[in-house]
Amino acid sequence: MPVVNPEKLVALQRAADDVRNICILAHVDHGKTSLTDALIATNGIISPKLAGKIRYLDSRPDEQTRGITMESSAISLLFSILRRSDANDPASAPVQKDYLINLIDSPGHIDFSSEVSTASRLCDGAVVLVDAVEGVCSQTVTVLRQVWIEKLKPILVINKMDRLVTELKMSSSEANTHLERLLEQVNAVMGGFFQGERMEEDLRWRERIDERVSASKKAGTNEKTVGDEDDSDTATSEANYEEKDDEDIYFAPEKNNVIFSSAIDGWAFTVKQFAGLWEKKLGIKRAVLEKVLWGEYYLDPKTKRVLGAKHLKGRNLKPMFVQLVLDNIWAVYEATTGGTKGKGDPSMVEKITKSLSINLPAHILRSRDPRAILTALFAAWLPLSTALLVSVIEHLPSPPISQAARMADIVASSPGANYVSPEVKDAMTKFKSEEGAPVVAFVSKMVAIPESQLPQNKRRTGGTMSAEEARELARKKRAEFAKAQAIANGETDVDGVADALGGAAIGENGKTEENEEQKADPEHLIGFARLYSGTLTVGDEIYVLPPKFSPANPHAHPTPQKVTVTALYLLMGRELESLTTVPAGVVFGIAGLEGHILKSGTLCSQLNGSVNLAGVNLGSQPIVRVALEPENPSDLDKMVKGLRLLEQSDPCAEHEVLESGEHVILTAGELHLERCLKDLRERFARCEIQAGEPIVPYRESIVSAVEMNPPREKDLPRGTVMGTTSSKQVVVRLRVRPLPSSVTEFLSRNTSAVKKLYAERRAEEEGRRGTDTPADVPHDQTLERDGLEDAGVTDTGALLSAAEFKAQLKLAFLEAKGEADVWRDVVDKISAFGPRRTGPNLFIDATQHEICPKFLRENHQENTNAPTSAVSSDTVTPYDLTDKITYAFQLATAQGPLCNEPIQGIAVFLEEVTTSVPSDEDSSAREKLGRLTGEVIRTVRQSITQGFLDWSPRMLLAMYSCEIQASTEVLGRVYGVITRRRGHILSESMKEGTPFFTIVSVLPVAESFGFSDEIRKRTSGAASPQLIFQGFEMLDEDPFWVPFTEEELEDLGELADRENVAKRYMEGVRRRKGLFVREKVVRDAEKQKNLKR
């Protein structure tokens, strides 16, 4: 294959209609990188013989060792195709046309799903791979959902078709049935996405109709009849407008959006290809053949007519897909690798090559390796690159077409969409790339590149050497010569002589220079970006918009900074090529953003009216935390700098410093953690680093159990506490209750909606009183409030409005059975959510005078019951303490009493606050408010803790959803490993037509470390799990439980022979955090005796 010159690729970037930006998505080990190899071989970058083996885009050594992709990589490819100059004239001469394919290969492992999210936002189309044997797996559903969310146009590739022949030994008819079932599974996933979206749209439509009907009723009865008719007409028109056809979302071979392939054997085909092959032989038009080659259509051998299933009349005919397509594929495998010895039949190979008019080289026909003949035959007959790239060009959209369809929805879902400038929106939608058009680019992630691999630092091939390079080469030659001479003379210290001579060199001044220590190769951060409008040139100045930027307030802190573009790059997998300018619609690398973008961001040529595109849903949030420390304490600065570089270059890794001063790294899973530590040690920090035990998150909650200790206060209801400050001047009465599970789940799902409502409330308050922090707010509270701004994750889903949130929260409370009286009218009394203002805990103002401001009250104004002269009076009222009490609630829910982990699922009712602060001659009562602040916060926090412990406490464990595909031989071993690690099986189903079972289970994150390795060892590599974080699950065991009934004491004894798992988890966390753990060091102490006495 001829090597494609990069200058030709750069020239093709200008023709936007001939550019395709695609990403390859699939489950792990479904053949993405092997498929990409076949495409790369067409450009002469690698040999076609090595395609599928070299895995060119897996450029990291650990990717090659493990055989999986860990980072998404981009490469630009040229593909030439012969097209008729006039599509309507069949007699017109074919003309060669060139296309530019910007291809991104993404990982399939769940730990690196954030890489999939960043890759999909840059592309216009997606190639989704599915293993022909394993079928739809967990990550397949994830990538299909990502395609649906990003509104990418997909192509389905059913890969590893060779496994049906060589591994499962299926006949062509059995394979046809298996493929039909597989296609139904994929389409069922797509149909599920469509159905969910239609249900949401239908709900919104009904709400609009109800609002219109209620508005017409309020308008009066003068034009009632006409109004009703208008409403009915509008409703009918809206119903017709809302209807959507789901036909175009499904995969069907007759639509040419399904490709059948074997990447390892280098072949692929579409139904359209075989229709062209059989058109002349059967005398059937190509357009007709394309529609009937898949499905229940049969060919009458006598009349050569196509029959439907109804017209078979009992005849046993093969479907056309089996007869005309699969039988031929199976015949090639039988001829090359079939037979008793697996070496095929040479005479059959000769017959096939003649019928296909293919000439194989003589040395290949004489080869003893049957796979060489197989791959050569398929490469000449059904080359993989042709089938795939022709489908990509014909079926997937170019950047102008894609942006016209997608950009309006993407801009509408961005923060502050109503304030986006019409020129910016118009330029993105209409793909304006001329000079003067607004420049908008999205940087999906930052990539770390060693300095030596940058184009400006690479030595050009064929050029003359510099003086330094010549001296270095001469030094090496002298060392080699000295070593050879020493060996010839029989000297023993050979290495010493060679080092001495090699280290000596003649300097410019005639002095000898010592051999300098090799300099470290520093890392540089390059932005992985896509340009949506305008043209970007080296030296341009452009604004960098942070992820939380909103055009509604463009100058808000942090203020967007203007940076200069220092370099632009064409991404070529392991290599980079320098560019001077980049037109719209291109995926490229950009330098000059280091220190200005943390993970992702938007570049825009203007600040006012710009758009923020950085709302990417990463798919997997970091759940595994590990404390790090350098082996040599003097390397601490190196480690911190390395952690900052790692955090910028990895979309999912995060770095934080705990209160104890520990440096902690957050990763998506165990494999992701291994990769981050390897990068830290070898690339970013370049020092030895010790990693502690993984820190797993827990949650604390309470339940109303059957067997609980009696309430602490006999005269008060359970959970009620009377808290008195140390000065006896403030008394707070509150009650803690467990929230209904339906409410807790609702609040956990809608954290982003709560955060949005809180931001709106805060903006209203700042607008009324200015942006300054009130003087009486504690300093800690100010820090907490500032920290909240960076606490959340940008959510791309639809957020609930205040009215919708309130209505759905009321419905969640109504689901609580048996406690309707307790939760009646509670929603209107909610004063705060916690912890961090957004958590699944409620602070409810149940005082008689309603002293706290209400969070969900529609007319959210200052409390009308508060005395207007509270500030000027000389007395301290409960209204002065509300912010302190609310802050104490945030602190109490952020660190629970069991092991200082966040609390979820409790409601704190504030019932009464009494103040009696006397004023004396030295200071007034209001001057004592500062001293009371700390007392009130401490008292309320302790009271909530006591109320919490009055119920039966529970630990909530972080859980993984685990999916494993295993054969019947290793099923028992898989079950044994899951059970031993406290997991439990949810379902087990057999994949029809295969010997594989799909096992779905849940597993505690705390027990998951080393789980994948153990599964692979126990099953000899036959099973590999996929772990996806599912949420928190309550461990139904009281960590403070001890046997106290007669039956329990009789069965278990006083020491409780049964292990309390919840207590073990709780004490493990307390021990790690340095908290007090009550334990007996010596259990059975005996007096030691000396045998002589």
Coordinates of C-alpha atoms in Angstrom, one line a residue, residues 535-871:
T535 CA -11.2 29.0 11.1
L536 CA -8.5 28.7 13.7
T537 CA -4.9 29.7 12.9
V538 CA -1.7 29.5 15.0
G539 CA -1.3 32.8 16.8
D540 CA -5.0 33.5 17.1
E541 CA -6.2 34.8 20.5
I542 CA -9.3 33.0 21.8
Y543 CA -11.4 32.9 25.0
V544 CA -11.3 29.7 27.1
L545 CA -14.7 29.1 28.7
P546 CA -14.7 27.0 31.9
P547 CA -17.2 24.1 32.3
K548 CA -19.5 26.2 34.5
F549 CA -19.6 29.3 32.3
S550 CA -23.0 30.7 31.4
P551 CA -23.6 33.4 28.8
A552 CA -26.2 34.9 31.1
N553 CA -23.4 36.2 33.3
P554 CA -20.2 36.0 31.1
H555 CA -18.0 38.0 33.5
A556 CA -18.8 35.9 36.6
H557 CA -16.0 34.4 38.5
P558 CA -13.9 32.5 37.3
T559 CA -13.6 35.0 34.5
P560 CA -12.8 33.4 31.1
Q561 CA -9.3 34.0 30.0
K562 CA -7.9 34.9 26.6
V563 CA -5.1 32.6 25.4
T564 CA -2.9 32.5 22.3
V565 CA -2.9 29.3 20.1
T566 CA 0.7 28.3 20.0
A567 CA 0.4 25.2 17.8
L568 CA -2.2 23.1 15.9
Y569 CA -1.7 19.4 15.2
L570 CA -3.1 16.8 12.9
L571 CA -3.7 13.7 15.0
M572 CA -2.2 10.6 13.4
G573 CA -2.4 8.0 16.2
R574 CA 1.1 7.7 17.7
E575 CA 2.3 10.7 15.7
L576 CA 1.5 14.4 15.4
E577 CA 1.8 16.6 12.3
S578 CA 2.0 20.4 12.5
L579 CA -0.7 22.5 11.0
T580 CA -0.9 26.3 10.5
T581 CA -4.7 26.6 10.2
V582 CA -7.7 24.4 10.8
P583 CA -11.1 24.8 9.1
A584 CA -14.5 24.0 10.7
G585 CA -15.6 20.3 10.9
V586 CA -12.1 18.9 11.7
V587 CA -10.9 17.0 14.7
F588 CA -7.5 18.3 15.7
G589 CA -4.9 18.9 18.5
I590 CA -4.3 22.3 20.0
A591 CA -1.4 23.6 22.2
G592 CA -1.4 26.7 24.4
L593 CA -4.2 25.7 26.8
E594 CA -2.0 24.2 29.5
G595 CA -3.1 25.8 32.9
H596 CA -6.3 27.2 31.4
I597 CA -8.4 24.0 30.9
L598 CA -8.7 21.3 33.6
K599 CA -10.4 18.5 31.7
S600 CA -12.7 20.0 29.1
G601 CA -13.8 23.4 27.9
T602 CA -15.1 25.5 25.1
L603 CA -13.1 27.9 22.9
C604 CA -14.9 30.9 21.5
S605 CA -13.7 34.0 19.7
Q606 CA -16.2 36.2 21.6
L607 CA -17.2 36.4 25.2
N608 CA -20.6 38.0 25.1
G609 CA -23.2 35.6 23.7
S610 CA -20.8 32.6 23.5
V611 CA -22.0 29.0 24.0
N612 CA -20.8 26.5 26.7
L613 CA -20.5 23.0 25.2
A614 CA -18.7 21.4 28.1
G615 CA -21.7 19.5 29.5
V616 CA -20.4 16.0 28.8
N617 CA -21.9 13.2 30.7
L618 CA -18.8 11.0 31.7
G619 CA -20.8 7.9 32.2
S620 CA -18.8 6.5 35.1
Q621 CA -17.9 8.6 38.1
P622 CA -14.7 8.0 40.1
I623 CA -15.6 5.7 43.0
V624 CA -12.2 4.3 44.2
R625 CA -10.0 6.5 46.3
V626 CA -6.4 5.8 47.2
A627 CA -4.1 7.8 49.4
L628 CA -0.6 8.4 47.9
E629 CA 2.7 9.3 49.4
P630 CA 6.3 9.3 47.9
E631 CA 8.8 6.8 49.1
N632 CA 11.3 9.6 49.5
P633 CA 9.7 12.6 51.4
S634 CA 11.8 15.0 49.4
D635 CA 9.9 14.0 46.3
L636 CA 6.5 15.4 47.6
D637 CA 6.6 18.4 45.2
K638 CA 7.3 16.1 42.3
M639 CA 4.3 13.9 43.2
V640 CA 1.9 16.9 43.6
K641 CA 3.0 18.3 40.2
G642 CA 2.5 14.9 38.7
L643 CA -1.0 14.5 40.3
R644 CA -2.0 17.9 38.8
L645 CA -0.8 16.8 35.3
L646 CA -2.6 13.4 35.7
E647 CA -5.8 15.2 36.7
Q648 CA -5.7 17.3 33.6
S649 CA -4.8 14.6 31.2
D650 CA -7.3 11.9 32.4
P651 CA -11.0 12.7 31.9
C652 CA -12.1 10.7 35.0
A653 CA -9.2 10.9 37.5
E654 CA -9.5 13.5 40.3
H655 CA -7.0 14.7 42.9
E656 CA -8.0 16.0 46.3
V657 CA -6.2 16.8 49.6
L658 CA -8.0 15.6 52.7
E659 CA -8.1 17.6 56.0
S660 CA -5.4 15.3 57.3
G661 CA -3.1 16.5 54.5
E662 CA -3.2 13.2 52.6
H663 CA -3.1 13.4 48.8
V664 CA -5.9 11.2 47.4
I665 CA -6.5 10.1 43.9
L666 CA -10.0 9.2 42.7
T667 CA -10.4 6.7 39.9
A668 CA -13.2 4.8 38.1
G669 CA -12.1 1.3 39.1
E670 CA -9.2 -1.0 39.9
L671 CA -7.8 -1.2 36.3
H672 CA -8.1 2.6 36.0
L673 CA -6.2 3.0 39.3
E674 CA -3.3 0.7 38.0
R675 CA -3.0 2.8 34.9
C676 CA -3.0 6.1 36.8
L677 CA -0.3 4.9 39.2
K678 CA 1.9 3.6 36.3
D679 CA 1.6 7.0 34.6
L680 CA 2.4 8.8 37.8
R681 CA 5.6 6.8 38.5
E682 CA 6.9 6.7 34.9
R683 CA 5.7 9.9 33.2
F684 CA 4.3 12.6 35.4
A685 CA 6.0 12.5 38.8
R686 CA 9.0 10.3 37.8
C687 CA 9.5 9.1 41.4
E688 CA 8.6 6.1 43.5
I689 CA 5.1 6.4 45.0
Q690 CA 3.4 4.2 47.6
A691 CA -0.3 3.7 47.4
G692 CA -2.4 2.9 50.5
E693 CA -5.4 0.7 50.8
P694 CA -8.3 1.7 48.6
I695 CA -10.7 4.1 50.3
V696 CA -14.3 3.0 49.6
P697 CA -17.3 5.3 50.2
Y698 CA -20.0 4.3 52.6
R699 CA -23.3 5.9 53.7
E700 CA -25.1 5.9 57.0
S701 CA -28.8 5.8 57.6
I702 CA -31.4 4.7 60.2
V703 CA -34.4 2.4 60.1
S704 CA -37.3 1.6 62.4
A705 CA -36.5 -2.0 63.3
V706 CA -38.6 -4.5 65.3
E707 CA -36.0 -4.9 68.0
M708 CA -34.7 -1.6 69.1
N709 CA -33.5 -0.3 72.4
P710 CA -36.1 1.8 74.2
P711 CA -35.9 5.6 73.5
R712 CA -33.3 7.6 75.4
E713 CA -36.0 10.0 76.7
K714 CA -38.9 8.0 78.0
D715 CA -41.2 11.0 78.1
L716 CA -40.5 12.1 74.5
P717 CA -41.2 10.3 71.1
R718 CA -38.3 8.3 69.7
G719 CA -35.7 10.5 68.0
T720 CA -36.7 13.6 69.9
V721 CA -33.8 15.5 71.6
M722 CA -33.8 18.6 73.8
G723 CA -30.5 20.3 73.3
T724 CA -29.2 23.0 75.6
T725 CA -26.2 25.1 75.0
S726 CA -23.3 25.1 77.5
S727 CA -24.3 28.7 78.6
K728 CA -28.0 27.5 79.2
Q729 CA -29.2 30.5 77.1
V730 CA -30.5 28.5 74.1
V731 CA -32.7 25.4 74.1
V732 CA -33.4 23.6 70.8
R733 CA -35.9 20.8 70.5
L734 CA -35.7 18.7 67.4
R735 CA -36.7 15.2 66.2
V736 CA -35.0 12.9 63.8
R737 CA -37.0 10.4 61.7
P738 CA -36.1 8.0 58.8
L739 CA -37.3 9.2 55.4
P740 CA -39.5 6.9 53.3
S741 CA -37.3 4.9 50.8
S742 CA -39.3 6.4 47.9
V743 CA -38.4 9.9 49.0
T744 CA -34.7 9.0 49.5
E745 CA -34.5 7.5 46.0
F746 CA -36.2 10.5 44.4
L747 CA -33.8 13.0 46.1
S748 CA -30.8 10.9 45.1
R749 CA -31.8 10.8 41.5
N750 CA -32.5 14.6 41.3
T751 CA -29.5 16.1 43.1
S752 CA -28.8 18.3 40.0
A753 CA -32.3 19.7 40.2
V754 CA -31.9 20.6 43.9
K755 CA -28.6 22.2 43.1
K756 CA -30.2 24.3 40.3
L757 CA -33.0 25.4 42.6
Y758 CA -30.5 26.3 45.3
A759 CA -28.5 28.4 42.8
E760 CA -31.6 30.2 41.8
R761 CA -32.6 30.9 45.4
R762 CA -29.1 32.2 46.2
A763 CA -29.1 34.4 43.1
E764 CA -32.4 35.9 44.3
E765 CA -31.0 36.6 47.8
E766 CA -27.8 38.1 46.5
G767 CA -29.9 40.3 44.2
R768 CA -31.9 41.6 47.2
R769 CA -29.0 42.2 49.7
G770 CA -25.9 42.4 47.5
T771 CA -23.2 39.8 46.9
D772 CA -21.4 40.3 50.2
T773 CA -21.6 37.5 52.8
P774 CA -23.6 38.5 55.8
A775 CA -21.5 39.6 58.7
D776 CA -23.0 37.1 61.2
V777 CA -22.4 34.0 59.0
P778 CA -19.6 31.9 60.4
H779 CA -16.4 31.7 58.5
D780 CA -16.7 28.0 58.1
Q781 CA -20.1 28.4 56.5
T782 CA -18.6 30.8 53.9
L783 CA -16.0 28.2 53.0
E784 CA -18.7 25.6 52.7
R785 CA -20.8 27.8 50.5
D786 CA -17.8 28.6 48.2
G787 CA -16.8 25.0 48.0
L788 CA -20.3 24.0 46.9
E789 CA -19.8 25.8 43.6
D790 CA -17.3 23.2 42.5
A791 CA -18.9 20.2 44.1
G792 CA -21.3 19.0 41.4
V793 CA -21.1 17.3 38.1
T794 CA -22.6 18.9 35.0
D795 CA -25.7 16.9 34.1
T796 CA -26.8 16.7 30.5
G797 CA -30.3 15.3 31.3
A798 CA -33.5 17.4 31.6
L799 CA -33.7 19.1 35.0
L800 CA -37.0 19.4 36.8
S801 CA -38.4 22.9 37.3
A802 CA -39.4 24.0 40.9
A803 CA -43.1 23.2 40.3
E804 CA -42.3 19.7 38.8
F805 CA -39.9 18.9 41.6
K806 CA -42.4 19.9 44.3
A807 CA -45.2 17.9 42.7
Q808 CA -43.1 14.8 42.2
L809 CA -41.7 15.1 45.8
K810 CA -45.3 15.2 47.1
L811 CA -46.1 12.0 45.2
A812 CA -43.0 10.3 46.6
F813 CA -44.3 11.1 50.2
L814 CA -47.7 9.8 49.3
E815 CA -46.1 6.4 48.6
A816 CA -45.1 6.1 52.2
K817 CA -47.6 3.6 53.7
G818 CA -48.8 4.0 57.2
E819 CA -47.2 7.4 57.8
A820 CA -49.5 9.7 55.9
D821 CA -50.2 11.9 59.0
V822 CA -46.5 12.4 59.7
W823 CA -45.5 13.6 56.2
R824 CA -48.6 15.6 55.4
D825 CA -47.7 19.2 54.3
V826 CA -44.1 18.5 54.9
V827 CA -43.0 19.6 51.4
D828 CA -44.0 23.3 52.1
K829 CA -42.0 23.3 55.3
I830 CA -38.7 22.1 53.9
S831 CA -36.0 24.5 54.8
A832 CA -32.8 22.8 53.5
F833 CA -31.4 19.7 51.9
G834 CA -28.2 18.2 53.1
P835 CA -25.3 17.5 53.1
R836 CA -23.7 20.1 50.8
R837 CA -27.2 21.7 50.3
T838 CA -28.1 19.0 47.7
G839 CA -28.1 15.6 49.6
P840 CA -31.0 13.2 50.3
N841 CA -31.7 14.5 53.8
L842 CA -34.4 17.1 54.8
F843 CA -34.4 19.8 57.3
I844 CA -38.0 20.6 58.1
D845 CA -39.2 23.7 60.0
A846 CA -42.0 22.4 62.3
T847 CA -41.9 25.4 64.7
Q848 CA -45.0 27.2 65.6
H849 CA -43.9 30.6 64.2
E850 CA -42.0 29.1 61.1
I851 CA -38.7 30.8 61.9
C852 CA -36.7 29.3 59.0
P853 CA -37.0 30.4 55.3
K854 CA -38.8 27.8 53.2
F855 CA -36.9 26.3 50.2
L856 CA -39.8 25.3 48.0
R857 CA -42.2 28.1 48.8
E858 CA -43.2 29.7 45.5
N859 CA -43.0 33.3 46.6
H860 CA -39.6 32.8 48.1
Q861 CA -39.3 36.0 50.2
E862 CA -38.0 36.9 53.6
N863 CA -40.0 35.3 56.4
T864 CA -43.1 37.4 57.0
N865 CA -43.3 36.2 60.6
A866 CA -39.8 37.6 61.5
P867 CA -39.8 40.8 63.5
T868 CA -38.8 43.7 61.3
S869 CA -36.8 45.3 64.1
A870 CA -34.8 42.2 64.9
V871 CA -31.5 43.6 63.9

